[in-house]
Tab-separated table of C-alpha atoms in Angstrom:
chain	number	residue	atom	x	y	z
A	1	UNK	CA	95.939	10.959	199.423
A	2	UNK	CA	99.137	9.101	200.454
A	3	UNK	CA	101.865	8.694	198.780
A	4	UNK	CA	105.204	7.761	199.041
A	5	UNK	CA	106.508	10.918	199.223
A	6	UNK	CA	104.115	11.830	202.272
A	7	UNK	CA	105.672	8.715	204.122
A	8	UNK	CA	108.905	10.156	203.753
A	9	UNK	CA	108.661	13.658	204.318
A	10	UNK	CA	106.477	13.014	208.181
A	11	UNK	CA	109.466	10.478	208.680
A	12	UNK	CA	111.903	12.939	208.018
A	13	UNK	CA	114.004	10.174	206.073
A	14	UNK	CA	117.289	12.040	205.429
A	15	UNK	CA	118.318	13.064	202.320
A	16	UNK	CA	121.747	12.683	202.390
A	17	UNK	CA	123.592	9.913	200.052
A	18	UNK	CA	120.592	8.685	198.089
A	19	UNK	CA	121.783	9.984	194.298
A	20	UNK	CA	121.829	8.177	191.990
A	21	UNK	CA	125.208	7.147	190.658
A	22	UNK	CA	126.524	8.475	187.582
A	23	UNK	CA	130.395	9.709	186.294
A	24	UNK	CA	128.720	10.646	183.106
A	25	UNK	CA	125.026	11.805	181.745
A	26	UNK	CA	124.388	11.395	178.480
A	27	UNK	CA	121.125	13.401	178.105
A	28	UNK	CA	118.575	12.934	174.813
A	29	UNK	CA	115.166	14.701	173.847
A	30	UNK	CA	112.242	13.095	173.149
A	31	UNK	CA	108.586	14.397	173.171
A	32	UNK	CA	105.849	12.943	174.159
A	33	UNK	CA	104.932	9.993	176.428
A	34	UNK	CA	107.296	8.383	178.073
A	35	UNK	CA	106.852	4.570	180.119
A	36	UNK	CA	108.258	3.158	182.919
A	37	UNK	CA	111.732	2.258	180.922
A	38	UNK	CA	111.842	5.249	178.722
A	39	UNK	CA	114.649	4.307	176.735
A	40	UNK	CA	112.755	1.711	175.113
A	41	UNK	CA	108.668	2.635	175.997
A	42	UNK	CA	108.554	5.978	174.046
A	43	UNK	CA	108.824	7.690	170.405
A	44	UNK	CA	112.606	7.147	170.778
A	45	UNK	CA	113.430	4.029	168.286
A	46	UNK	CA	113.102	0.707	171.026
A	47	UNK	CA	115.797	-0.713	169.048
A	48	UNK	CA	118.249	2.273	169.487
A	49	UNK	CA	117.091	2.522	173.171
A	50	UNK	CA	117.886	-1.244	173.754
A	51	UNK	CA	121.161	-0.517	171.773
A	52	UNK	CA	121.856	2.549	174.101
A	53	UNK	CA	121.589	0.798	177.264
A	54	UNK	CA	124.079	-1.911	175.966
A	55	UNK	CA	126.436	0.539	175.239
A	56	UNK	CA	126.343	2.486	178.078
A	57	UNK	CA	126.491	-0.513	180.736
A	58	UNK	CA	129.270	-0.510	183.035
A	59	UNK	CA	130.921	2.483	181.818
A	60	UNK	CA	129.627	5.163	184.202
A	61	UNK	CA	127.229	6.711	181.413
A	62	UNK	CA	123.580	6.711	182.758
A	63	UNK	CA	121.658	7.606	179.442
A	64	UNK	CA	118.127	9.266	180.327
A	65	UNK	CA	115.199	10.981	177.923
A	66	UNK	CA	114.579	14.693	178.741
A	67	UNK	CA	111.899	17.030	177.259
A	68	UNK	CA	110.797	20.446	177.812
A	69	UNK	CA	107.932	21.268	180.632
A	70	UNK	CA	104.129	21.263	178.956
A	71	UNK	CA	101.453	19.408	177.844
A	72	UNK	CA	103.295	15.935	176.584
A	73	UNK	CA	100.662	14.862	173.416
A	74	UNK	CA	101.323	12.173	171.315
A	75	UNK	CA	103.056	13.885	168.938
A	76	UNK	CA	105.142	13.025	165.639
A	77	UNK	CA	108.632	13.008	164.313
A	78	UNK	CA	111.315	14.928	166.249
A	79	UNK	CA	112.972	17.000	162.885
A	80	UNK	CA	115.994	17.759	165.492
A	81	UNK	CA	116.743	17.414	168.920
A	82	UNK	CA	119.250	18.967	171.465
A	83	UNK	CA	121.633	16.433	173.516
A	84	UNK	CA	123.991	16.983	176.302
A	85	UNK	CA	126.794	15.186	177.607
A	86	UNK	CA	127.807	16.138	181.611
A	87	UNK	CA	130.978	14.845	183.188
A	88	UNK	CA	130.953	15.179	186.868
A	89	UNK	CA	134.046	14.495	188.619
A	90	UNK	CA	135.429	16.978	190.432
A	91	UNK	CA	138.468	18.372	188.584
A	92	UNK	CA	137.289	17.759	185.517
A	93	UNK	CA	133.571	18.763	185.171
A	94	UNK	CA	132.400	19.696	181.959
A	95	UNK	CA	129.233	19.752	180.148
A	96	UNK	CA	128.513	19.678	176.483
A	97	UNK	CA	125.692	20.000	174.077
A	98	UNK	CA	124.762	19.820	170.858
A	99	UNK	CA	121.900	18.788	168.415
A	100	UNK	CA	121.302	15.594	165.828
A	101	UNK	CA	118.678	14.756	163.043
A	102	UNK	CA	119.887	10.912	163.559
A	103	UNK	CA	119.900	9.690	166.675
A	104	UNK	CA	121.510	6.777	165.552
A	105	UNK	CA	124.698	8.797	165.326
A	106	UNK	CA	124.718	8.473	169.644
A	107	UNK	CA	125.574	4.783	168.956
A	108	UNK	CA	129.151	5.935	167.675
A	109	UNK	CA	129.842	7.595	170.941
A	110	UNK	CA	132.933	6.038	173.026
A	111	UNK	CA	131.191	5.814	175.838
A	112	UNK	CA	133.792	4.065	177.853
A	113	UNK	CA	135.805	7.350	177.108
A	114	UNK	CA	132.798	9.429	177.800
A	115	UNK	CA	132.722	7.771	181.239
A	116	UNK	CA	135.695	8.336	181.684
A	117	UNK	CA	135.983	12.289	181.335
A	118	UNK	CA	136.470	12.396	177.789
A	119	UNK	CA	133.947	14.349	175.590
A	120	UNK	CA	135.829	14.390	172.176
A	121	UNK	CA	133.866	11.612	170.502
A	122	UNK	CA	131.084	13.572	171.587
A	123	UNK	CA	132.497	16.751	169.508
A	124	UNK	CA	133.920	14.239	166.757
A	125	UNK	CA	130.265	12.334	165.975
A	126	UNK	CA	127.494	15.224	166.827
A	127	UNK	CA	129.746	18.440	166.726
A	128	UNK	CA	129.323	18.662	169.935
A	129	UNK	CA	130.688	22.294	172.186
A	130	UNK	CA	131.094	23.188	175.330
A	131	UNK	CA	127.411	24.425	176.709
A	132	UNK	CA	127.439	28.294	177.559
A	133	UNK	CA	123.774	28.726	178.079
A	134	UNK	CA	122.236	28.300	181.779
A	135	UNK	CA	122.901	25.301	183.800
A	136	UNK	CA	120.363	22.588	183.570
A	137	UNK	CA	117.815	21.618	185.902
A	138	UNK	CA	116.791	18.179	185.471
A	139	UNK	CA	113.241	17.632	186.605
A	140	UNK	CA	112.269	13.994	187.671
A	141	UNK	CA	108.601	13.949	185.771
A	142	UNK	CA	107.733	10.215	184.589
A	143	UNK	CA	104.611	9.308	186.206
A	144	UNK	CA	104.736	5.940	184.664
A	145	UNK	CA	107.552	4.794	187.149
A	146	UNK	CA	105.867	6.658	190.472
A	147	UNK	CA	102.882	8.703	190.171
A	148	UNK	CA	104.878	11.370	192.974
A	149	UNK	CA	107.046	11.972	190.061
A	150	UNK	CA	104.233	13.779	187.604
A	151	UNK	CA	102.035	15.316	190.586
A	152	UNK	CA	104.836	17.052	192.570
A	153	UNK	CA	107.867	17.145	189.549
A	154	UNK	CA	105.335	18.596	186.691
A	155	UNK	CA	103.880	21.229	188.385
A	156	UNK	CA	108.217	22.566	189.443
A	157	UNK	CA	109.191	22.082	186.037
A	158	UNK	CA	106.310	24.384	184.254
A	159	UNK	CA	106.783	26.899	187.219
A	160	UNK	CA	110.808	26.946	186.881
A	161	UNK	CA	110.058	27.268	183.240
A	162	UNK	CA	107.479	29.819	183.992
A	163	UNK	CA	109.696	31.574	185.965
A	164	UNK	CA	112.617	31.759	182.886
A	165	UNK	CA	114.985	29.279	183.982
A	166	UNK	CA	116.167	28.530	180.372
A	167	UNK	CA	117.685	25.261	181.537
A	168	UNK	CA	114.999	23.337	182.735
A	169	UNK	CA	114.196	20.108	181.496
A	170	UNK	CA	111.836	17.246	182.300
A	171	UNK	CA	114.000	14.027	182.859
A	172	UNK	CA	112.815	10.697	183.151
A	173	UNK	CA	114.327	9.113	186.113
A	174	UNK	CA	116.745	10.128	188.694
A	175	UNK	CA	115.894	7.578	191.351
A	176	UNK	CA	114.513	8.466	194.624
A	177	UNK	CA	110.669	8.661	193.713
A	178	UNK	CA	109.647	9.140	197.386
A	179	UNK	CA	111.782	12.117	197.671
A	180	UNK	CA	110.249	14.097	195.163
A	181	UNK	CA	110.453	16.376	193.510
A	182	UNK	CA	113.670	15.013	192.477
A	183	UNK	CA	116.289	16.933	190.710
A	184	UNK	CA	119.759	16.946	189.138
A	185	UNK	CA	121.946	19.882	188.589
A	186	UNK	CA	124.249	20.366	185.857
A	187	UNK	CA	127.257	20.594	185.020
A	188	UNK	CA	127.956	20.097	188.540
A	189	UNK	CA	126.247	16.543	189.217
A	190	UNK	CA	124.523	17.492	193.192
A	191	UNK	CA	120.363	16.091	193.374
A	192	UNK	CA	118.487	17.533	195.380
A	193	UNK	CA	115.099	16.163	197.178
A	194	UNK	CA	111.669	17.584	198.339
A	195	UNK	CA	112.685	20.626	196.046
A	196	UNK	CA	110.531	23.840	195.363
A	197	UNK	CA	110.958	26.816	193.293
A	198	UNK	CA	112.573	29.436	195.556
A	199	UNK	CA	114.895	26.312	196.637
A	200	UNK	CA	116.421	25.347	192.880
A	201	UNK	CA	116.704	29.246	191.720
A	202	UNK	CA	119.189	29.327	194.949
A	203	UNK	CA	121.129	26.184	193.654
A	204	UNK	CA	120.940	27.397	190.118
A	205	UNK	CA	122.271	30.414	191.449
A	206	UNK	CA	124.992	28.821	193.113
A	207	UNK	CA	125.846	27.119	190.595
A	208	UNK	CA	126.750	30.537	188.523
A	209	UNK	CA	128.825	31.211	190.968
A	210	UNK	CA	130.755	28.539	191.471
A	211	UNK	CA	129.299	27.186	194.863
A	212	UNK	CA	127.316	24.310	196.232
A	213	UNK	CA	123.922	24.486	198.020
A	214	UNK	CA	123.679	21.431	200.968
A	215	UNK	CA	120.569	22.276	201.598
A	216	UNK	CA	118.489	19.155	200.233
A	217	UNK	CA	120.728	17.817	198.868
A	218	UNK	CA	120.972	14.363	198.028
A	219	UNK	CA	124.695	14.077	196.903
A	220	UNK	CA	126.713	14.043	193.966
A	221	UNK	CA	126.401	11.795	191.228
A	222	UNK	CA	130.059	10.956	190.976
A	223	UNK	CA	130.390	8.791	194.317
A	224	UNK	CA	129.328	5.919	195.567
A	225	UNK	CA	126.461	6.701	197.978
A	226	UNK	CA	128.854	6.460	201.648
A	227	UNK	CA	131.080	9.224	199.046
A	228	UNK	CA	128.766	10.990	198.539
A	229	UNK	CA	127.391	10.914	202.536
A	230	UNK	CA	130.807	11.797	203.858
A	231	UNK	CA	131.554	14.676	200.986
A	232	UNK	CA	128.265	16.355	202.259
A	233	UNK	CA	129.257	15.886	205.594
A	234	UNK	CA	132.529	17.215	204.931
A	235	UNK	CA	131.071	20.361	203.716
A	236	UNK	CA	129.002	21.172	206.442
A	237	UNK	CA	131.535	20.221	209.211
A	238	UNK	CA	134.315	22.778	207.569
A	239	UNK	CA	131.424	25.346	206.254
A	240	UNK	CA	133.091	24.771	202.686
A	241	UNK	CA	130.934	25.834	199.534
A	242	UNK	CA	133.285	25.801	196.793
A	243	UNK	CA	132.198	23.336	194.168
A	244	UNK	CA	135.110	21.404	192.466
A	245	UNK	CA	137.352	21.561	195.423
A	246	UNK	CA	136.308	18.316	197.383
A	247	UNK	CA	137.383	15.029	195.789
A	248	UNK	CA	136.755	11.322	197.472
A	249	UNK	CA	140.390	9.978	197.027
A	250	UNK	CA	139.018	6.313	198.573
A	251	UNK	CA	136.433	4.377	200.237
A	252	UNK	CA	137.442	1.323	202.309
A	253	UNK	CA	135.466	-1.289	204.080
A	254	UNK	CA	132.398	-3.287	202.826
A	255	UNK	CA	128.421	-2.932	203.917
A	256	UNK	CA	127.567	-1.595	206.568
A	257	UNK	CA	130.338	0.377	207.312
A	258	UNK	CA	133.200	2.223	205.488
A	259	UNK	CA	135.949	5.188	206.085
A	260	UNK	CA	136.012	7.586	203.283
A	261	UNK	CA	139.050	9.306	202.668
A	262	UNK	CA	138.063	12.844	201.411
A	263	UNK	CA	140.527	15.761	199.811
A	264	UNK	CA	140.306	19.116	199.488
A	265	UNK	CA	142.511	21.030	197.320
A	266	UNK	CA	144.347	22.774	199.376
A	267	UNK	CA	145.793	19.367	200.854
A	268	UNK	CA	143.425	19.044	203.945
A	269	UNK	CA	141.814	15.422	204.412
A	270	UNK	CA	139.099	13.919	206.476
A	271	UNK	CA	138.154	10.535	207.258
A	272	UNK	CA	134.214	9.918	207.514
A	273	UNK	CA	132.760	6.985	208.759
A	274	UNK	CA	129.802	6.037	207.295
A	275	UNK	CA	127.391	3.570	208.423
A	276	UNK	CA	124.679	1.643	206.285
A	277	UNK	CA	121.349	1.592	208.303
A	278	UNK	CA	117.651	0.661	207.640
A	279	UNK	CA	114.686	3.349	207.837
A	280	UNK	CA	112.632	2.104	210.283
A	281	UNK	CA	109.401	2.404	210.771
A	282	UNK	CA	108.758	0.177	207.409
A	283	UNK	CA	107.194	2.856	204.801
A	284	UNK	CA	107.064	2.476	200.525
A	285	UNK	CA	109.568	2.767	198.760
A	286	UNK	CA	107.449	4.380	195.602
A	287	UNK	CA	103.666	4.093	195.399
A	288	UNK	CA	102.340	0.844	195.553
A	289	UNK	CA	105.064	-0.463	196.705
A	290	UNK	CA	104.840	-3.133	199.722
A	291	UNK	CA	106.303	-1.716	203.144
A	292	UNK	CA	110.294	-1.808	203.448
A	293	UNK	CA	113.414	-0.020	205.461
A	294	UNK	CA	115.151	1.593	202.664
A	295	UNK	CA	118.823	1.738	203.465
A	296	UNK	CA	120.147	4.932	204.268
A	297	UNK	CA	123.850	6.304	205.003
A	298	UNK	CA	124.751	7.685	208.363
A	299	UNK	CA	127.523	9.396	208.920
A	300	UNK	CA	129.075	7.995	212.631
A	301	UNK	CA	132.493	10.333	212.692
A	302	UNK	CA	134.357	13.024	210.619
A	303	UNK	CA	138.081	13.861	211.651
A	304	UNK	CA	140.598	15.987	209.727
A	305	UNK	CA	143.500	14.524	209.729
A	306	UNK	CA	147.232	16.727	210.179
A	307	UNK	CA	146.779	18.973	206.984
A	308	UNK	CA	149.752	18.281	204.844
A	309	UNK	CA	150.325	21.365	203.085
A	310	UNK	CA	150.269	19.591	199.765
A	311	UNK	CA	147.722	20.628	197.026
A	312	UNK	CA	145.425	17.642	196.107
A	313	UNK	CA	144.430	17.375	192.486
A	314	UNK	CA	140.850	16.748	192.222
């Protein structure tokens, strides 16, 4: 059968700088079936979804659905349900969880504070805490938006699950459909494509201890995508692994091309040129999809500039 994701992977269409962007996640559960736009094709209220999507519109919050791996029957009332709120900057990553019997409470959120970096309206309205249980693993699953989605990210999310990775979670879009199985890594914020089981126990792993896998990985949520291009390529030009230490301090220039400006804590700087080009031969974009060139970010240059000794705050 061909699919999308078949396309992609004999093209070997690179992964790098194709997250999608987010400062913020703002994470809820909900059972059952979920459409093509979740927030408001599901069990979930349509009003509230509608509601939540206004809210969260231009203030770096991406709001998605999550539910545990398994069957997915059309099942009633949700009595309680667990939410998380991820910041992913670097310098001031945090992740937070709690749980709600009223949904309707999210709608009191700041999120322009949440996007921001700010969880205490989080705390204040759902008595929300820091989250001390595993990181999460955010499984792209909804089949309703690309079919490569539910036959590739089902089947990883019942095997992570299987395989007692307490934070997985089925998520209902993270972009990217031909690169699946798709996933996003909290609290840090890096996705990763064309992901298996061995692959996301390392990341989880690295995760624990503080360090970031490049290996499929798609970038982190935080940047723009040419950020998020030139931070990867940072890493694997200086062999850094650190997570939280790299920062993009500024991206200048417009389509096709820009010089990103990235930091590392202990005050050494690259710039990374970063070129926007088309991915030729034509394939899909998602299943069913007419041909196309999706864009895709190449990284033309990285130079380190004269270190200057002083600390950058990420």
């Amino acid at each position: 059968m061909s699919t999308c994701t078949t396309a992609s992977r004999q093209l070997d269409e690179p992964l790098s700088g194709t997250a999608a962007t987010a400062k913020t996640w703002l994470l809820i559960e909900q059972p059952g079936p979920w459409g093509a736009k979740a927030l408001t094709s599901s069990h979930l209220d349509p009003a509230l979804g509608r509601a939540l999507e206004a809210a969260a519109e231009g203030t770096g919050v991406r709001v998605a659905l999550i539910r545990r791996p398994g069957r997915h029957a059309d099942c009633g009332p949700l009595a309680e349900r667990h939410v998380y709120v991820g910041h992913t900057t670097p310098g001031g990553v945090w992740l937070h969880s709690a749980m709600t019997r009223d949904p309707e409470r999210l709608l009191d959120l700041d999120f322009a504070a949440l996007g921001a970096g700010d969880p205490r309206s989080f705390d204040d309205v759902l008595r929300g805490r820091p989250h001390t249980g595993d990181p999460l693993a955010l499984v792209c699953t909804n089949g309703k938006r690309d079919r490569c989605c539910a036959l590739l990210g089902r089947p990883l999310a019942a095997e992570l699950a299987a395989s007692g990775v307490g934070g997985t979670w089925e998520v209902t879009h993270l972009g990217g459909h031909r690169f699946s199985p798709t996933v996003l890594v909290l609290p840090y914020g890096y996705a990763y494509g064309r992901t298996e089981t061995h692959a996301v126990m390392e990341i989880l792993q690295g995760v624990r201890e503080g360090r970031v896998v490049t290996e499929g990985c798609r970038g982190n949520s935080a940047w723009e995508r040419p950020g998020q291009a030139a931070e990867l390529a940072v890493r694997t030009a200086s062999g850094e692994q650190a997570a939280g230490v790299l920062t993009v301090l500024r991206t200048d220039g417009t389509a096709p091309r820009w010089e990103v400006t990235v930091a590392h804590v202990d005050g050494r700087v690259w710039r990374v040129v970063v070129a926007r080009g088309a991915s030729l031969p034509p394939r899909p974009e998602s299943c069913g999809s007419a041909l196309g060139s999706p864009a895709r970010m190449d990284v033309v240059a990285v130079r380190q500039l004269e270190h200057t000794g002083i600390p950058v705050a990420c």
